[in-house]
PDB file of C-alpha atoms and ligand atoms in Angstrom:
ATOM      1  CA  UNK J  28       0.000   0.000   0.000  1.00  0.00           C
ATOM      2  CA  UNK J  29       1.395   3.340  -0.967  1.00  0.00           C
ATOM      3  CA  UNK J  30       1.395   5.813   1.866  1.00  0.00           C
ATOM      4  CA  UNK J  31       0.685   9.436   0.991  1.00  0.00           C
ATOM      5  CA  UNK J  32       3.668  11.689   1.599  1.00  0.00           C
ATOM      6  CA  UNK J  33       3.234  14.370   4.261  1.00  0.00           C
ATOM      7  CA  UNK J  34       5.486  17.424   4.455  1.00  0.00           C
ATOM      8  CA  UNK J  35       4.823  19.584   7.516  1.00  0.00           C
ATOM      9  CA  UNK J  36       6.417  22.856   8.496  1.00  0.00           C
ATOM     10  CA  UNK J  37       6.986  23.561  12.174  1.00  0.00           C
ATOM     11  CA  UNK J  38       7.208  27.334  12.338  1.00  0.00           C
ATOM     12  CA  UNK J  39       8.015  27.237  16.098  1.00  0.00           C
ATOM     13  CA  UNK J  40       7.899  30.707  17.764  1.00  0.00           C
ATOM     14  CA  UNK J  41       8.377  32.612  14.526  1.00  0.00           C
ATOM     15  CA  UNK J  42       6.185  35.004  12.509  1.00  0.00           C
ATOM     16  CA  UNK J  43       3.762  37.624  13.758  1.00  0.00           C
ATOM     17  CA  UNK J  44       0.251  37.381  12.258  1.00  0.00           C
ATOM     18  CA  UNK J  45       1.070  39.774   9.408  1.00  0.00           C
ATOM     19  CA  UNK J  46       4.397  38.039   8.733  1.00  0.00           C
ATOM     20  CA  UNK J  47       2.583  34.686   8.722  1.00  0.00           C
ATOM     21  CA  UNK J  48       0.134  35.858   6.071  1.00  0.00           C
ATOM     22  CA  UNK J  49       3.025  37.209   4.003  1.00  0.00           C
ATOM     23  CA  UNK J  50       4.840  33.845   4.230  1.00  0.00           C
ATOM     24  CA  UNK J  51       1.686  32.019   3.068  1.00  0.00           C
ATOM     25  CA  UNK J  52       1.561  34.316   0.036  1.00  0.00           C
ATOM     26  CA  UNK J  53       5.284  33.796  -0.672  1.00  0.00           C
ATOM     27  CA  UNK J  54       4.958  29.987  -0.528  1.00  0.00           C
ATOM     28  CA  UNK J  55       1.540  29.650  -2.205  1.00  0.00           C
ATOM     29  CA  UNK J  56       2.666  28.690  -5.724  1.00  0.00           C
ATOM     30  CA  UNK J  57       5.791  26.860  -4.532  1.00  0.00           C
ATOM     31  CA  UNK J  58       4.031  24.247  -2.384  1.00  0.00           C
ATOM     32  CA  UNK J  59       1.560  23.002  -4.982  1.00  0.00           C
ATOM     33  CA  UNK J  60       1.788  19.205  -5.278  1.00  0.00           C
ATOM     34  CA  UNK J  61      -1.350  17.049  -5.498  1.00  0.00           C
ATOM     35  CA  UNK J  62       0.535  13.927  -4.399  1.00  0.00           C
ATOM     36  CA  UNK J  63       1.610  15.372  -1.054  1.00  0.00           C
ATOM     37  CA  UNK J  64      -0.183  16.497   2.112  1.00  0.00           C
ATOM     38  CA  UNK J  65       1.275  19.913   2.932  1.00  0.00           C
ATOM     39  CA  UNK J  66       0.809  21.219   6.491  1.00  0.00           C
ATOM     40  CA  UNK J  67       1.806  24.479   8.172  1.00  0.00           C
ATOM     41  CA  UNK J  68       2.030  24.043  11.963  1.00  0.00           C
ATOM     42  CA  UNK J  69       1.992  27.609  13.207  1.00  0.00           C
ATOM     43  CA  UNK J  70       1.984  29.578  16.491  1.00  0.00           C
ATOM     44  CA  UNK J  71      -1.454  29.750  18.121  1.00  0.00           C
ATOM     45  CA  UNK J  72      -1.928  33.435  17.338  1.00  0.00           C
ATOM     46  CA  UNK J  73      -1.268  32.804  13.640  1.00  0.00           C
ATOM     47  CA  UNK J  74      -3.786  29.973  13.242  1.00  0.00           C
ATOM     48  CA  UNK J  75      -6.812  32.102  12.324  1.00  0.00           C
ATOM     49  CA  UNK J  76      -5.045  34.362   9.791  1.00  0.00           C
ATOM     50  CA  UNK J  77      -3.136  31.418   8.283  1.00  0.00           C
ATOM     51  CA  UNK J  78      -6.344  29.352   7.952  1.00  0.00           C
ATOM     52  CA  UNK J  79      -7.865  32.297   6.096  1.00  0.00           C
ATOM     53  CA  UNK J  80      -4.761  32.805   3.939  1.00  0.00           C
ATOM     54  CA  UNK J  81      -4.572  29.156   2.773  1.00  0.00           C
ATOM     55  CA  UNK J  82      -8.303  28.761   2.107  1.00  0.00           C
ATOM     56  CA  UNK J  83      -8.826  27.234  -1.342  1.00  0.00           C
ATOM     57  CA  UNK J  84      -5.206  25.994  -1.566  1.00  0.00           C
ATOM     58  CA  UNK J  85      -3.688  22.534  -0.956  1.00  0.00           C
ATOM     59  CA  UNK J  86      -2.268  23.582   2.433  1.00  0.00           C
ATOM     60  CA  UNK J  87      -3.630  22.149   5.704  1.00  0.00           C
ATOM     61  CA  UNK J  88      -3.307  23.977   9.004  1.00  0.00           C
ATOM     62  CA  UNK J  89      -1.642  22.483  12.067  1.00  0.00           C
ATOM     63  CA  UNK J  90      -1.015  23.624  15.635  1.00  0.00           C
ATOM     64  CA  UNK J  91       2.228  23.258  17.567  1.00  0.00           C
ATOM     65  CA  UNK J  92       0.650  22.417  20.911  1.00  0.00           C
ATOM     66  CA  UNK J  93      -2.595  22.263  22.904  1.00  0.00           C
ATOM     67  CA  UNK J  94      -3.851  21.247  26.348  1.00  0.00           C
ATOM     68  CA  UNK J  95      -5.972  18.177  27.152  1.00  0.00           C
ATOM     69  CA  UNK J  96      -8.968  19.929  28.763  1.00  0.00           C
ATOM     70  CA  UNK J  97     -11.733  21.517  26.679  1.00  0.00           C
ATOM     71  CA  UNK J  98     -11.959  24.714  28.734  1.00  0.00           C
ATOM     72  CA  UNK J  99     -11.466  26.163  32.205  1.00  0.00           C
ATOM     73  CA  UNK J 100      -8.822  27.584  34.495  1.00  0.00           C
ATOM     74  CA  UNK J 101      -5.696  26.761  32.483  1.00  0.00           C
ATOM     75  CA  UNK J 102      -4.087  30.163  32.007  1.00  0.00           C
ATOM     76  CA  UNK J 103      -2.138  30.468  28.796  1.00  0.00           C
ATOM     77  CA  UNK J 104      -3.365  27.232  27.268  1.00  0.00           C
ATOM     78  CA  UNK J 105      -5.416  26.507  24.144  1.00  0.00           C
ATOM     79  CA  UNK J 106      -7.892  23.628  23.739  1.00  0.00           C
ATOM     80  CA  UNK J 107      -8.677  21.093  21.036  1.00  0.00           C
ATOM     81  CA  UNK J 108     -12.197  22.524  20.393  1.00  0.00           C
ATOM     82  CA  UNK J 109     -10.613  25.969  19.910  1.00  0.00           C
ATOM     83  CA  UNK J 110      -8.189  24.518  17.362  1.00  0.00           C
ATOM     84  CA  UNK J 111     -10.936  22.600  15.561  1.00  0.00           C
ATOM     85  CA  UNK J 112     -13.191  25.617  15.201  1.00  0.00           C
ATOM     86  CA  UNK J 113     -10.279  27.640  13.808  1.00  0.00           C
ATOM     87  CA  UNK J 114      -9.720  25.061  11.042  1.00  0.00           C
ATOM     88  CA  UNK J 115      -6.800  23.082  12.478  1.00  0.00           C
ATOM     89  CA  UNK J 116      -6.440  19.460  11.276  1.00  0.00           C
ATOM     90  CA  UNK J 117      -3.044  18.406  12.647  1.00  0.00           C
ATOM     91  CA  UNK J 118      -1.258  19.024  15.935  1.00  0.00           C
ATOM     92  CA  UNK J 119       2.371  18.413  16.867  1.00  0.00           C
ATOM     93  CA  UNK J 120       2.660  16.469  20.130  1.00  0.00           C
ATOM     94  CA  UNK J 121       5.797  15.595  22.075  1.00  0.00           C
ATOM     95  CA  UNK J 122       8.272  17.786  20.213  1.00  0.00           C
ATOM     96  CA  UNK J 123      11.670  17.616  21.935  1.00  0.00           C
ATOM     97  CA  UNK J 124      11.441  21.362  22.698  1.00  0.00           C
ATOM     98  CA  UNK J 125       8.171  20.744  24.599  1.00  0.00           C
ATOM     99  CA  UNK J 126       9.723  17.763  26.360  1.00  0.00           C
ATOM    100  CA  UNK J 127      13.022  19.465  27.259  1.00  0.00           C
ATOM    101  CA  UNK J 128      12.152  23.149  27.762  1.00  0.00           C
ATOM    102  CA  UNK J 129       8.586  22.790  29.085  1.00  0.00           C
ATOM    103  CA  UNK J 130       8.975  19.510  30.947  1.00  0.00           C
ATOM    104  CA  UNK J 131       6.306  17.504  29.109  1.00  0.00           C
ATOM    105  CA  UNK J 132       6.533  13.827  29.964  1.00  0.00           C
ATOM    106  CA  UNK J 133       5.199  10.719  28.257  1.00  0.00           C
ATOM    107  CA  UNK J 134       2.132  10.556  30.528  1.00  0.00           C
ATOM    108  CA  UNK J 135       0.994  14.005  29.349  1.00  0.00           C
ATOM    109  CA  UNK J 136       2.024  13.266  25.766  1.00  0.00           C
ATOM    110  CA  UNK J 137      -0.039  10.071  25.779  1.00  0.00           C
ATOM    111  CA  UNK J 138      -3.036  12.029  27.169  1.00  0.00           C
ATOM    112  CA  UNK J 139      -2.573  14.608  24.405  1.00  0.00           C
ATOM    113  CA  UNK J 140      -2.482  11.919  21.692  1.00  0.00           C
ATOM    114  CA  UNK J 141      -5.731  10.415  23.001  1.00  0.00           C
ATOM    115  CA  UNK J 142      -7.388  13.822  23.359  1.00  0.00           C
ATOM    116  CA  UNK J 143      -6.343  14.852  19.839  1.00  0.00           C
ATOM    117  CA  UNK J 144      -7.912  11.732  18.352  1.00  0.00           C
ATOM    118  CA  UNK J 145     -11.068  12.134  20.455  1.00  0.00           C
ATOM    119  CA  UNK J 146     -11.317  15.710  19.142  1.00  0.00           C
ATOM    120  CA  UNK J 147     -10.845  14.867  15.471  1.00  0.00           C
ATOM    121  CA  UNK J 148      -7.285  16.208  15.245  1.00  0.00           C
ATOM    122  CA  UNK J 149      -4.460  14.169  13.716  1.00  0.00           C
ATOM    123  CA  UNK J 150      -1.398  14.023  15.980  1.00  0.00           C
ATOM    124  CA  UNK J 151       2.088  14.430  14.594  1.00  0.00           C
ATOM    125  CA  UNK J 152       3.787  12.526  17.419  1.00  0.00           C
ATOM    126  CA  UNK J 153       7.481  13.324  17.802  1.00  0.00           C
ATOM    127  CA  UNK J 154      10.104  10.977  19.170  1.00  0.00           C
ATOM    128  CA  UNK J 155      13.875  10.907  19.059  1.00  0.00           C
ATOM    129  CA  UNK J 156      17.079  10.510  20.980  1.00  0.00           C
ATOM    130  CA  UNK J 157      19.670  12.871  22.446  1.00  0.00           C
ATOM    131  CA  UNK J 158      23.275  12.871  21.276  1.00  0.00           C
ATOM    132  CA  UNK J 159      24.250  11.024  24.473  1.00  0.00           C
ATOM    133  CA  UNK J 160      21.833   8.172  23.709  1.00  0.00           C
ATOM    134  CA  UNK J 161      22.992   8.054  20.091  1.00  0.00           C
ATOM    135  CA  UNK J 162      26.610   7.789  21.259  1.00  0.00           C
ATOM    136  CA  UNK J 163      25.738   5.201  23.914  1.00  0.00           C
ATOM    137  CA  UNK J 164      24.109   3.067  21.225  1.00  0.00           C
ATOM    138  CA  UNK J 165      20.844   2.733  23.165  1.00  0.00           C
ATOM    139  CA  UNK J 166      18.799   5.056  20.945  1.00  0.00           C
ATOM    140  CA  UNK J 167      16.587   2.376  19.444  1.00  0.00           C
ATOM    141  CA  UNK J 168      15.454   1.057  22.839  1.00  0.00           C
ATOM    142  CA  UNK J 169      14.747   4.630  23.957  1.00  0.00           C
ATOM    143  CA  UNK J 170      12.622   5.481  20.915  1.00  0.00           C
ATOM    144  CA  UNK J 171      10.749   2.162  21.112  1.00  0.00           C
ATOM    145  CA  UNK J 172       9.872   2.941  24.719  1.00  0.00           C
ATOM    146  CA  UNK J 173       8.717   6.455  23.805  1.00  0.00           C
ATOM    147  CA  UNK J 174       6.367   4.999  21.174  1.00  0.00           C
ATOM    148  CA  UNK J 175       5.018   2.381  23.589  1.00  0.00           C
ATOM    149  CA  UNK J 176       4.384   4.970  26.316  1.00  0.00           C
ATOM    150  CA  UNK J 177       2.943   7.608  24.016  1.00  0.00           C
ATOM    151  CA  UNK J 178       0.523   5.197  22.327  1.00  0.00           C
ATOM    152  CA  UNK J 179      -0.781   3.499  25.470  1.00  0.00           C
ATOM    153  CA  UNK J 180      -4.540   2.826  24.991  1.00  0.00           C
ATOM    154  CA  UNK J 181      -4.523   4.261  21.465  1.00  0.00           C
ATOM    155  CA  UNK J 182      -6.424   1.979  19.065  1.00  0.00           C
ATOM    156  CA  UNK J 183      -5.174   0.410  15.835  1.00  0.00           C
ATOM    157  CA  UNK J 184      -7.729   2.385  13.808  1.00  0.00           C
ATOM    158  CA  UNK J 185      -6.383   5.602  15.321  1.00  0.00           C
ATOM    159  CA  UNK J 186      -2.759   4.643  14.707  1.00  0.00           C
ATOM    160  CA  UNK J 187      -3.591   3.986  11.041  1.00  0.00           C
ATOM    161  CA  UNK J 188      -4.200   7.738  10.684  1.00  0.00           C
ATOM    162  CA  UNK J 189      -1.365   8.840  12.989  1.00  0.00           C
ATOM    163  CA  UNK J 190       1.758  10.649  11.838  1.00  0.00           C
ATOM    164  CA  UNK J 191       4.978   9.869  13.740  1.00  0.00           C
ATOM    165  CA  UNK J 192       7.976  12.181  13.349  1.00  0.00           C
ATOM    166  CA  UNK J 193      11.394  10.714  14.086  1.00  0.00           C
ATOM    167  CA  UNK J 194      13.513  13.671  15.125  1.00  0.00           C
ATOM    168  CA  UNK J 195      17.007  12.975  16.491  1.00  0.00           C
ATOM    169  CA  UNK J 196      17.522  15.864  18.909  1.00  0.00           C
ATOM    170  CA  UNK J 197      21.142  16.252  17.826  1.00  0.00           C
ATOM    171  CA  UNK J 198      19.936  17.062  14.301  1.00  0.00           C
ATOM    172  CA  UNK J 199      17.281  19.654  15.194  1.00  0.00           C
ATOM    173  CA  UNK J 200      18.280  23.196  14.279  1.00  0.00           C
ATOM    174  CA  UNK J 201      21.951  22.208  14.251  1.00  0.00           C
ATOM    175  CA  UNK J 202      22.475  21.904  10.525  1.00  0.00           C
ATOM    176  CA  UNK J 203      23.566  18.329  11.210  1.00  0.00           C
ATOM    177  CA  UNK J 204      21.248  15.888   9.434  1.00  0.00           C
ATOM    178  CA  UNK J 205      20.992  12.184  10.136  1.00  0.00           C
ATOM    179  CA  UNK J 206      22.197  10.356   7.065  1.00  0.00           C
ATOM    180  CA  UNK J 207      19.454   8.810   4.968  1.00  0.00           C
ATOM    181  CA  UNK J 208      20.550   5.375   6.210  1.00  0.00           C
ATOM    182  CA  UNK J 209      20.507   6.459   9.880  1.00  0.00           C
ATOM    183  CA  UNK J 210      17.017   7.952   9.438  1.00  0.00           C
ATOM    184  CA  UNK J 211      15.738   4.892   7.568  1.00  0.00           C
ATOM    185  CA  UNK J 212      17.102   2.539  10.248  1.00  0.00           C
ATOM    186  CA  UNK J 213      15.055   4.232  12.970  1.00  0.00           C
ATOM    187  CA  UNK J 214      11.911   4.808  10.864  1.00  0.00           C
ATOM    188  CA  UNK J 215      11.929   1.085   9.989  1.00  0.00           C
ATOM    189  CA  UNK J 216      12.347   0.199  13.659  1.00  0.00           C
ATOM    190  CA  UNK J 217       9.392   2.451  14.544  1.00  0.00           C
ATOM    191  CA  UNK J 218       7.232   0.682  11.935  1.00  0.00           C
ATOM    192  CA  UNK J 219       8.302  -2.700  13.358  1.00  0.00           C
ATOM    193  CA  UNK J 220       7.371  -1.472  16.836  1.00  0.00           C
ATOM    194  CA  UNK J 221       3.891  -0.550  15.553  1.00  0.00           C
ATOM    195  CA  UNK J 222       3.603  -4.017  13.981  1.00  0.00           C
ATOM    196  CA  UNK J 223       4.481  -5.612  17.345  1.00  0.00           C
ATOM    197  CA  UNK J 224       2.070  -3.401  19.283  1.00  0.00           C
ATOM    198  CA  UNK J 225      -0.769  -3.678  16.752  1.00  0.00           C
ATOM    199  CA  UNK J 226      -0.575  -5.622  13.487  1.00  0.00           C
ATOM    200  CA  UNK J 227       0.999  -5.560  10.024  1.00  0.00           C
ATOM    201  CA  UNK J 228      -1.831  -3.540   8.443  1.00  0.00           C
ATOM    202  CA  UNK J 229      -1.511  -0.792  11.056  1.00  0.00           C
ATOM    203  CA  UNK J 230       2.268  -0.666  10.615  1.00  0.00           C
ATOM    204  CA  UNK J 231       1.807  -0.450   6.867  1.00  0.00           C
ATOM    205  CA  UNK J 232      -0.627   2.458   7.185  1.00  0.00           C
ATOM    206  CA  UNK J 233       1.073   4.673   9.786  1.00  0.00           C
ATOM    207  CA  UNK J 234       2.999   7.553   8.241  1.00  0.00           C
ATOM    208  CA  UNK J 235       6.502   8.212   9.567  1.00  0.00           C
ATOM    209  CA  UNK J 236       8.363  11.460   8.947  1.00  0.00           C
ATOM    210  CA  UNK J 237      11.998  12.343   9.430  1.00  0.00           C
ATOM    211  CA  UNK J 238      12.803  15.708  10.995  1.00  0.00           C
ATOM    212  CA  UNK J 239      16.135  17.363  11.741  1.00  0.00           C
ATOM    213  CA  UNK J 240      17.782  19.946   9.485  1.00  0.00           C
ATOM    214  CA  UNK J 241      15.921  18.663   6.424  1.00  0.00           C
ATOM    215  CA  UNK J 242      16.431  21.114   3.573  1.00  0.00           C
ATOM    216  CA  UNK J 243      16.158  21.497  -0.188  1.00  0.00           C
ATOM    217  CA  UNK J 244      19.528  19.787  -0.627  1.00  0.00           C
ATOM    218  CA  UNK J 245      19.014  16.615   1.402  1.00  0.00           C
ATOM    219  CA  UNK J 246      15.234  16.067   1.204  1.00  0.00           C
ATOM    220  CA  UNK J 247      15.132  13.909  -1.926  1.00  0.00           C
ATOM    221  CA  UNK J 248      17.606  11.353  -0.574  1.00  0.00           C
ATOM    222  CA  UNK J 249      15.840  11.099   2.792  1.00  0.00           C
ATOM    223  CA  UNK J 250      12.364  10.909   1.241  1.00  0.00           C
ATOM    224  CA  UNK J 251      13.437   8.157  -1.165  1.00  0.00           C
ATOM    225  CA  UNK J 252      13.864   5.747   1.761  1.00  0.00           C
ATOM    226  CA  UNK J 253      11.245   3.042   2.085  1.00  0.00           C
ATOM    227  CA  UNK J 254      10.058   3.863   5.595  1.00  0.00           C
ATOM    228  CA  UNK J 255      10.310   7.668   5.408  1.00  0.00           C
ATOM    229  CA  UNK J 256       6.914   8.997   4.364  1.00  0.00           C
ATOM    230  CA  UNK J 257       7.584  12.683   4.762  1.00  0.00           C
ATOM    231  CA  UNK J 258       9.315  15.376   6.739  1.00  0.00           C
ATOM    232  CA  UNK J 259       8.792  17.668   9.702  1.00  0.00           C
ATOM    233  CA  UNK J 260      10.712  20.784   8.849  1.00  0.00           C
ATOM    234  CA  UNK J 261      11.728  23.618  11.164  1.00  0.00           C
ATOM    235  CA  UNK J 262      14.130  26.238   9.795  1.00  0.00           C
ATOM    236  CA  UNK J 263      13.583  25.513   6.113  1.00  0.00           C
ATOM    237  CA  UNK J 264       9.785  25.774   6.460  1.00  0.00           C
ATOM    238  CA  UNK J 265      10.140  29.558   6.764  1.00  0.00           C
ATOM    239  CA  UNK J 266      11.797  29.949   3.377  1.00  0.00           C
ATOM    240  CA  UNK J 267      11.024  29.301  -0.296  1.00  0.00           C
ATOM    241  CA  UNK J 268      13.145  26.145   0.191  1.00  0.00           C
ATOM    242  CA  UNK J 269      10.046  24.586   1.731  1.00  0.00           C
ATOM    243  CA  UNK J 270       8.503  24.433  -1.747  1.00  0.00           C
ATOM    244  CA  UNK J 271      11.540  22.495  -2.970  1.00  0.00           C
ATOM    245  CA  UNK J 272      11.113  19.976  -0.140  1.00  0.00           C
ATOM    246  CA  UNK J 273       7.409  19.552  -0.975  1.00  0.00           C
ATOM    247  CA  UNK J 274       8.406  18.844  -4.571  1.00  0.00           C
ATOM    248  CA  UNK J 275      11.564  16.821  -3.835  1.00  0.00           C
TER     249      UNK J 275
HETATM  250  C1  PEP D1524      11.926  20.591  14.213  1.00  0.00           C
HETATM  251  O1  PEP D1524      12.146  21.289  15.192  1.00  0.00           O
HETATM  252  O2  PEP D1524      10.877  19.938  14.146  1.00  0.00           O
HETATM  253  C2  PEP D1524      12.950  20.554  13.169  1.00  0.00           C
HETATM  254  C3  PEP D1524      13.035  19.497  12.431  1.00  0.00           C
HETATM  255  O3  PEP D1524      13.771  21.659  13.061  1.00  0.00           O
HETATM  256  P1  PEP D1524      14.925  21.905  11.964  1.00  0.00           P
HETATM  257  O4  PEP D1524      14.372  21.480  10.624  1.00  0.00           O
HETATM  258  O5  PEP D1524      15.203  23.364  12.035  1.00  0.00           O
HETATM  259  O6  PEP D1524      16.072  21.055  12.365  1.00  0.00           O
END
C-alpha cells in the first residue's frame, strides 16, 4: 500500500500574524503538489489568519501544541475545540522542545495523543534521541519505549491515521542531518514497533516522517527511503526552500 507523503512545516515561535500571512503568500505557488499532504504548523496566534490565507489551496493547518482539557482555568493554554473551530487538522505532540524546555513527559504526551484523536485532530507525534543516547548506542530502545508509552490505549484504527515524526535531537536546528541510512534505520524500527504493538496492516498504514535539518539539498535522498513517508521541517519551512522539499 502506498502511503501518501506528508510534508509539515513547524514554524516554532516565529512570525507575527502579518508576517505569517506574508509567508503564506510567498509559498503559495511553490508548495503546490497534489501527491503530497502539505501542512503548516503555526503559532497559536497565527492559526486564524493562516487558515484564512490558505483557504482554497492545498495547504492544511496544524497547531504546535494544545492542552488536554476543553476549557477552564488553564491560564495560557489553548484547547482542542478551539483549534478545531479555527480550522486546524493536525497538531504536533511531544516535540523535543516541549519535552526538554517545558517539561512535558510521556504521561501528558499520551493524554494529548488520546485527546487529539477524540477531538478529530491528527497528531504528529514526535520521538527521538539525544546525542548522548545516540553515542551510547541505546537510541533504538529509547525510541521504542517512547512509542510504547505515548501510544498506550490508542487503538489500531487511530494509529492507522497517525503521523509519527522521528527527530534525532542532535539534528534539530543544528544543521547536522541524520544520514538517509541512519534515518531509515530508525523509521523502519518504529514501523516494526507498531507491527508488534498492533498488526501488520496498522504498521503499513502509519505515516513516519523524518525531521532534523531537512532542507532542499538533502530532502530527496531522505524521502526516497522506504520507511520515510515525509518530513517535519523547522528552519527551512520559513523559506522558499520549503517548496523544494514539498516537490523533492
Ligand atoms: C523541528 O524542530 O521539528 C525541526 C526538524 O527543526 P529543523 O528542521 O530546524 O532542524
